Coordinates of C-alpha atoms in Angstrom, one line a residue:
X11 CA -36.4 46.0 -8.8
X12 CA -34.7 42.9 -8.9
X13 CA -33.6 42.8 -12.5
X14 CA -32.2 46.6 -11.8
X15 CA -30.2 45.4 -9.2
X16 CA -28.9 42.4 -10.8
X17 CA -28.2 44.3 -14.0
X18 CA -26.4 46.9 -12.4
X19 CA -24.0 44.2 -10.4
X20 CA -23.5 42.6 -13.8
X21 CA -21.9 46.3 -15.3
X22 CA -20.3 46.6 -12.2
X23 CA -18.3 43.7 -12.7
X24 CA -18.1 44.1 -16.3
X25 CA -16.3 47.7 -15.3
X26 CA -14.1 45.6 -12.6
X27 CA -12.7 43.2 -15.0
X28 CA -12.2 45.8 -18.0
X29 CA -10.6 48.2 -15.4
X30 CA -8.4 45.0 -14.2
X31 CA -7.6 44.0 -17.4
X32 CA -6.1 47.2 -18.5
X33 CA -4.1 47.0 -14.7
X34 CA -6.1 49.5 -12.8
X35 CA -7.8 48.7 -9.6
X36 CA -10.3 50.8 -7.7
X37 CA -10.9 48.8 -4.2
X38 CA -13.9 50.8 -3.4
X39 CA -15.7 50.2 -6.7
X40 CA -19.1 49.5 -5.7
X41 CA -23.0 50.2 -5.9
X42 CA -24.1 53.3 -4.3
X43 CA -26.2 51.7 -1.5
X44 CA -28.5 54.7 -1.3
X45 CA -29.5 54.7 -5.1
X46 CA -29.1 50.8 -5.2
X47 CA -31.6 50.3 -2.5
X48 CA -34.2 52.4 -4.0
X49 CA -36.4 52.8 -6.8
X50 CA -34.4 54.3 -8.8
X51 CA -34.1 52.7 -12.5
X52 CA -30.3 53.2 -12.9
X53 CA -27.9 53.3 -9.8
X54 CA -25.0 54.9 -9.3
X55 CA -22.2 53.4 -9.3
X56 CA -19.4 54.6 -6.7
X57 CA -16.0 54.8 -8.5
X58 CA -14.8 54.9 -4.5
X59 CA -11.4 56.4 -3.4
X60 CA -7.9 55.2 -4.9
X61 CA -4.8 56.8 -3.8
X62 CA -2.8 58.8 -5.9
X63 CA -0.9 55.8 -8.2
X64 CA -4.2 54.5 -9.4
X65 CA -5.4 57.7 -10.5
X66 CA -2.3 58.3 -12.9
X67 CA -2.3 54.7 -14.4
X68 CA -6.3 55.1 -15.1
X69 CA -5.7 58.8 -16.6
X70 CA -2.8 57.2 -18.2
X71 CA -5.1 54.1 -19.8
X72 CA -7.8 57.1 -20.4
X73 CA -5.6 59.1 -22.8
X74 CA -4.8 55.3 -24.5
X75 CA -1.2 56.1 -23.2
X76 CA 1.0 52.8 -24.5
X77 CA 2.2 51.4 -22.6
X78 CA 0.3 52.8 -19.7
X79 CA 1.9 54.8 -16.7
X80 CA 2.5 52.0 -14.0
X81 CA 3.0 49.1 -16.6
X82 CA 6.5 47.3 -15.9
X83 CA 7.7 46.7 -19.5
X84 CA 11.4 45.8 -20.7
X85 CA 13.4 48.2 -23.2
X86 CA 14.0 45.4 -26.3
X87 CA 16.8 47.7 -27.3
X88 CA 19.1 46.6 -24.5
X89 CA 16.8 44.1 -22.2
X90 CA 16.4 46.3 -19.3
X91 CA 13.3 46.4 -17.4
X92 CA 11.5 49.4 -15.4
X93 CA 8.3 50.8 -14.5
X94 CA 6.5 53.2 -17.0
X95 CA 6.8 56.6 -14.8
X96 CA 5.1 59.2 -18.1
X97 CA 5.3 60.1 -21.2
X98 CA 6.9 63.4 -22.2
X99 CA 7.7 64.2 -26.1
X100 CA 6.1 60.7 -27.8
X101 CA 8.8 59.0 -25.3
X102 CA 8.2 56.4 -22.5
X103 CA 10.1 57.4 -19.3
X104 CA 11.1 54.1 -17.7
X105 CA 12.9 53.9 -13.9
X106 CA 14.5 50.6 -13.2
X107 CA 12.1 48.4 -10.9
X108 CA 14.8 48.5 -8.0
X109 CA 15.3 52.1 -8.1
X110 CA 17.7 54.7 -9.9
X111 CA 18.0 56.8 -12.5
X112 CA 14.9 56.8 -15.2
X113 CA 15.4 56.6 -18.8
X114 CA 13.2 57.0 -22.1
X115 CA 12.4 55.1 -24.6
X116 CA 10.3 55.0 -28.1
X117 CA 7.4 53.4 -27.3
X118 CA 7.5 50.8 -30.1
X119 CA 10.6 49.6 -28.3
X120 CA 9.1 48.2 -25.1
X121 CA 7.8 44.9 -24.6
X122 CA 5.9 43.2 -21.4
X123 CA 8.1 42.8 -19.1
X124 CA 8.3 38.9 -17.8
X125 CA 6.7 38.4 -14.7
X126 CA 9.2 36.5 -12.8
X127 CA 11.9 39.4 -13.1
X128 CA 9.6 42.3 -12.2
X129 CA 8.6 39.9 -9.0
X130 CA 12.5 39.1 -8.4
X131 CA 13.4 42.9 -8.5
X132 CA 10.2 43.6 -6.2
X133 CA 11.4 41.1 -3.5
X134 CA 14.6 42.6 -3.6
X135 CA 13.8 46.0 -3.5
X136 CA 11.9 44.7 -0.2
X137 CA 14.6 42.6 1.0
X138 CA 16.9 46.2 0.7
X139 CA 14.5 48.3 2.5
X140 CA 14.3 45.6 5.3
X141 CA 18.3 46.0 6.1
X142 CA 18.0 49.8 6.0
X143 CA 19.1 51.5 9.5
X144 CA 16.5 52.8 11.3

């Protein structure tokens, strides 16, 4: 029982970190308690509940969608960054992290998009929202 257990934690984490890795997170992912707890040889493991987002960007990773659907990349043809909304006709569709109009790209045009600029357009976006009227 113990070495069940224990090897069924050590997939579970190896799902967590291959899931993470690929930007997907499922905050419920967990061993079924009621399967876990038992006898039985191989326990479930409970995928849990994600909301709507996480869902696309896993179905997104799934299909081996690149760059995946949630992914902020930039467009290296003219520097702009966005968020990876689809992908409709072997194009990327990108919106701009703040907002606004989306745009596509080939995807062998986007790069990663550096980390301190999708944070800086995140804060602002916040800051924005902040000043709205109520």
């Amino acid at each position: 029982m113990e070495e069940s257990v224990r090897s069924t934690q050590e997939v579970l984490e190896s799902l967590r970190e291959a899931l993470t890795g690929v930007g997907v997170v499922l905050p419920s992912l967990a061993v079924d308690p009621l399967t876990g707890a038992g006898d039985e040889p191989f326990p479930l493991v409970d995928l849990g509940r994600c909301n709507v987002r996480t869902a696309e960007r896993l179905a997104s990773v799934l299909r081996g969608e690149r760059p995946p659907v949630g992914a902020y990349v930039v467009d290296v043809r003219d520097g702009r960054v966005g968020e990876v909304m689809g992908h409709l006709g072997g194009r990327v569709q990108l919106r701009p992290l703040g907002g606004g109009r989306e745009w596509d790209c080939p995807p062998e045009s986007t790069g990663p998009a550096p980390q301190a600029e999708v944070l800086r357009a995140r804060v602002r976006k916040v800051n924005k929202e902040g000043r709205m009227p109520c």
